[in-house]
Amino acid sequence: MALPQLLPSSSSRISHKSLLNPYNYHLNQSPDTFFTTTQSFSHRRRQRRKPNSLRCSASSFSEKHHTNSPKSDDVVELPLFPLPLVLFPGAILPLQIFEFRYRIMMHTLLQTDLRFGVIYTDSTTGTAEVGCVGEVIKHERLVDDRFFLICKGQERFRVSKFVRTKPYLVAEVVWLEDRPSGNGEVEDLDSLANEAEMYMKDVIRLSNRLNGKPEKEVQDLRRNLFPTPFSFFVGSTFEGAPREQQALLELEDTTTRLKREKETLRNTLNYLTAASAVKDVFPSS
């Protein structure tokens, strides 16, 4: 579903290719036809649940992504994979690994933890300090030593210092968690999440109309998610605006994140409403 523009509360503009499919996946066929199931992980330090679906949908988000979530004061070493995109907790990310240094990294990960840090980088702002752990949940190794991966976003982290830069980046990181809202009013936070969902549904409905698609009832987008993981889901749909996504990823307050997302969605809805009105007056335009 193509959205003409998504207008944030700031002066920057966000364009979208897909609201519900944030990384523009092409997984209409069964993923198992392309990816082999990873080996048994009984030797690993903790059990991890397999996802029910490899599509990035609201159901792929959970309040806790591991049985034993790391503590915010833990300091660990993590291999990093700089990419021109932002991974959110719970989101699904397909990758093709072909560069030599990251093939080395994959050989190491497949023998150890299967987790690495995805961190946003671009030529203007450089490499961000905050990223998200990507856990390999499916992989296929090709004869030329390339890898196809499907990864799932897990915990957020902040880089404390770089341990080494060759053959790939390794850094000491600390884990990030959202702080409780200052007023502690859970009901208000829940209402804010519901308002954001309402705006998302309206944006989808109007976008479908502008693209000549049926204006059918939009499905339940939140699917009983708690406000924090739902805010990550909303942020992951802002595909095409990685700097805005990075700003949302770095926020450590769910209320602030949802308010910013709601404002962005509201501005988008206003834009689409105006575009729809123009289309009604000038149908051939």
XYZ file of C-alpha atoms in Angstrom:
285
model
C 0.000 0.000 0.000
C 1.566 3.270 -1.070
C 1.012 6.385 0.988
C 1.623 9.696 -0.800
C 3.346 11.391 2.144
C 3.470 11.037 5.878
C 3.887 14.423 7.495
C 5.526 14.513 10.931
C 5.084 17.213 13.509
C 8.507 18.584 12.576
C 9.375 20.285 9.292
C 10.778 17.122 7.747
C 8.641 14.968 5.462
C 8.156 11.245 5.633
C 7.241 9.198 2.581
C 5.977 5.637 2.892
C 5.885 2.547 0.740
C 3.941 0.580 3.286
C 2.380 1.325 6.629
C 1.792 -2.237 7.783
C 4.801 -3.753 6.025
C 7.555 -1.409 7.224
C 10.533 -3.026 5.529
C 8.715 -3.694 2.244
C 9.128 -7.463 2.449
C 8.380 -9.821 -0.410
C 7.379 -12.875 1.591
C 4.100 -13.797 -0.067
C 5.407 -17.305 -0.554
C 6.086 -19.524 2.397
C 9.393 -18.409 3.962
C 10.340 -22.043 4.466
C 10.774 -22.362 0.697
C 13.658 -19.894 0.914
C 15.078 -20.354 4.404
C 16.224 -23.413 6.292
C 15.364 -23.721 9.924
C 18.234 -22.877 12.209
C 19.924 -25.685 14.078
C 18.797 -26.798 17.526
C 19.640 -24.192 20.100
C 19.467 -26.370 23.204
C 23.089 -25.476 23.956
C 22.316 -21.776 24.113
C 22.099 -19.876 27.351
C 18.352 -19.405 27.294
C 15.402 -20.725 25.343
C 13.860 -18.532 22.669
C 10.406 -18.823 21.245
C 9.867 -19.358 17.548
C 7.539 -16.809 15.937
C 4.192 -17.902 14.594
C 4.686 -15.825 11.479
C 7.576 -14.377 9.535
C 5.564 -11.378 8.440
C 6.053 -8.133 10.314
C 2.667 -7.787 11.918
C 1.367 -6.627 15.238
C 1.287 -10.225 16.415
C 5.072 -10.390 16.110
C 5.476 -7.919 18.971
C 5.496 -8.938 22.614
C 5.887 -7.134 25.909
C 8.986 -9.184 26.742
C 11.109 -10.690 24.005
C 13.053 -13.091 26.189
C 12.269 -15.120 29.238
C 15.306 -13.653 30.979
C 15.477 -10.070 29.758
C 18.824 -8.362 30.343
C 19.041 -5.733 33.030
C 19.553 -2.119 32.043
C 22.850 -1.930 33.934
C 24.345 -4.997 32.212
C 27.366 -4.228 30.000
C 28.058 -6.722 27.223
C 30.082 -6.916 24.028
C 28.001 -7.054 20.877
C 28.983 -7.320 17.182
C 27.412 -4.479 15.213
C 25.966 -4.336 11.728
C 25.560 -0.687 10.554
C 22.664 -0.360 8.101
C 20.748 2.539 6.498
C 17.567 1.481 8.317
C 16.188 1.254 11.839
C 15.172 -2.011 13.483
C 12.588 -1.919 16.278
C 11.976 -4.485 19.018
C 9.623 -7.139 17.673
C 10.026 -6.232 13.997
C 11.119 -8.755 11.373
C 14.072 -7.896 9.149
C 15.261 -9.939 6.116
C 18.924 -9.530 5.196
C 21.327 -10.808 2.580
C 24.903 -11.076 3.838
C 27.511 -10.879 1.080
C 30.285 -8.560 2.312
C 33.309 -10.577 3.471
C 33.596 -9.119 6.990
C 29.936 -9.787 7.746
C 30.199 -13.305 6.387
C 32.951 -13.778 8.979
C 30.597 -12.370 11.590
C 27.850 -14.781 10.565
C 30.158 -17.795 10.845
C 30.917 -16.721 14.399
C 27.284 -16.017 15.305
C 26.079 -19.376 14.016
C 28.419 -21.036 16.512
C 27.461 -18.795 19.435
C 24.540 -16.519 20.232
C 22.927 -15.672 16.865
C 22.480 -12.094 18.067
C 24.049 -8.902 16.748
C 23.352 -5.203 16.924
C 21.609 -3.421 14.058
C 22.525 0.233 14.189
C 21.475 3.039 11.873
C 24.091 4.832 9.802
C 24.072 7.305 6.932
C 26.573 9.542 5.169
C 25.235 12.710 6.821
C 24.743 11.825 10.474
C 27.195 8.931 10.729
C 26.559 5.945 12.978
C 23.940 6.246 15.707
C 24.637 5.431 19.347
C 21.342 3.594 19.929
C 20.391 0.420 18.085
C 18.407 -2.779 18.414
C 19.527 -6.383 18.759
C 18.660 -8.572 15.779
C 18.300 -12.281 16.491
C 18.682 -14.706 13.596
C 15.555 -16.869 13.521
C 15.969 -18.287 9.998
C 19.007 -18.583 7.785
C 20.229 -20.136 4.568
C 23.900 -20.434 3.655
C 24.541 -20.458 -0.093
C 27.315 -22.253 -1.939
C 29.195 -18.983 -2.523
C 29.174 -18.362 1.250
C 26.507 -15.682 1.130
C 23.732 -15.848 3.713
C 20.033 -15.147 3.591
C 18.693 -14.248 7.048
C 15.463 -13.429 8.753
C 16.052 -11.565 12.004
C 13.746 -10.414 14.766
C 14.283 -7.238 16.756
C 14.896 -7.761 20.449
C 16.318 -5.409 23.090
C 17.461 -1.843 22.456
C 20.986 -0.837 23.404
C 23.287 2.162 23.631
C 26.920 1.935 22.557
C 29.294 2.685 25.449
C 32.543 2.251 23.543
C 33.928 0.438 20.536
C 36.060 -2.578 21.406
C 37.364 -3.162 17.888
C 36.634 -2.131 14.315
C 38.125 -5.060 12.338
C 37.125 -7.311 10.746
C 33.753 -5.898 11.905
C 32.561 -3.543 14.615
C 32.306 -4.852 18.162
C 31.151 -2.563 20.965
C 30.377 -2.578 24.649
C 26.694 -1.767 25.013
C 24.208 -1.139 27.792
C 20.545 -2.064 27.498
C 17.782 0.520 27.223
C 14.294 0.231 28.663
C 11.464 2.734 28.694
C 11.118 4.496 32.015
C 7.693 4.492 33.686
C 5.636 7.568 32.829
C 5.954 10.327 35.367
C 2.319 10.314 36.430
C 2.051 6.523 36.355
C -1.474 6.653 34.902
C -1.648 3.420 32.904
C -5.186 4.098 31.697
C -4.124 7.374 30.052
C -1.233 5.591 28.326
C -3.581 2.895 27.110
C -5.964 5.531 25.740
C -3.070 7.184 23.933
C -2.194 3.878 22.266
C -5.830 3.443 21.207
C -5.861 6.945 19.705
C -2.720 6.186 17.715
C -4.341 2.994 16.445
C -7.435 4.956 15.389
C -5.321 7.365 13.348
C -3.471 4.447 11.739
C -6.754 2.889 10.665
C -7.951 6.171 9.157
C -4.644 6.668 7.331
C -4.886 3.164 5.867
C -8.506 3.647 4.844
C -7.862 6.956 3.046
C -4.661 5.685 1.482
C -6.543 2.713 0.083
C -9.139 5.060 -1.350
C -6.525 7.248 -3.029
C -4.926 4.159 -4.534
C -8.217 2.799 -5.856
C -8.456 -0.026 -3.343
C -11.616 -1.069 -1.480
C -12.276 0.907 1.694
C -12.885 -2.186 3.784
C -12.804 -2.240 7.559
C -9.222 -2.161 8.820
C -8.235 -5.045 11.061
C -7.365 -4.760 14.722
C -3.847 -3.306 14.571
C -3.039 -3.334 18.248
C -4.028 -6.952 18.975
C -3.915 -6.553 22.764
C -0.368 -5.224 22.753
C 0.722 -3.225 25.759
C 1.467 0.448 24.985
C 5.278 0.112 24.855
C 5.523 -2.685 22.255
C 2.668 -1.090 20.323
C 4.635 2.167 20.165
C 7.535 0.216 18.642
C 5.164 -1.324 16.107
C 3.859 2.110 15.105
C 7.409 3.435 14.735
C 8.398 0.473 12.583
C 5.702 1.390 10.061
C 7.301 4.779 9.320
C 9.356 3.197 6.550
C 11.150 5.689 4.349
C 11.974 8.050 7.228
C 14.877 6.430 9.088
C 15.913 9.570 10.962
C 12.435 9.958 12.405
C 12.446 6.250 13.238
C 15.823 6.615 14.939
C 14.504 9.468 17.054
C 11.550 7.291 18.110
C 13.838 4.342 18.878
C 16.013 6.501 21.138
C 13.132 7.810 23.257
C 12.967 6.211 26.688
C 9.412 7.220 27.499
C 6.435 5.424 25.969
C 4.110 8.382 26.440
C 6.427 10.742 24.567
C 6.891 8.202 21.761
C 3.154 7.590 21.319
C 2.376 11.329 21.381
C 4.958 11.993 18.686
C 3.640 9.108 16.584
C 0.049 10.235 17.036
C 0.948 13.739 15.895
C 2.703 12.360 12.825
C -0.294 10.171 11.973
C -2.713 13.052 12.525
C -0.754 15.281 10.140
C -0.689 12.461 7.626
C -4.439 12.019 7.932
C -4.964 15.753 7.305
C -2.816 15.518 4.187
C -4.667 12.467 2.886
C -8.049 14.062 3.616
C -7.082 17.078 1.534
C -5.736 14.862 -1.243
C -8.949 12.837 -1.221
C -11.044 16.012 -1.493
C -8.971 17.132 -4.492
C -9.460 13.752 -6.111
C -13.238 14.015 -5.639
C -13.288 17.418 -7.380
C -10.816 16.435 -10.084
C -11.279 12.657 -10.553
C -8.899 12.444 -13.512
C -6.013 14.169 -11.706
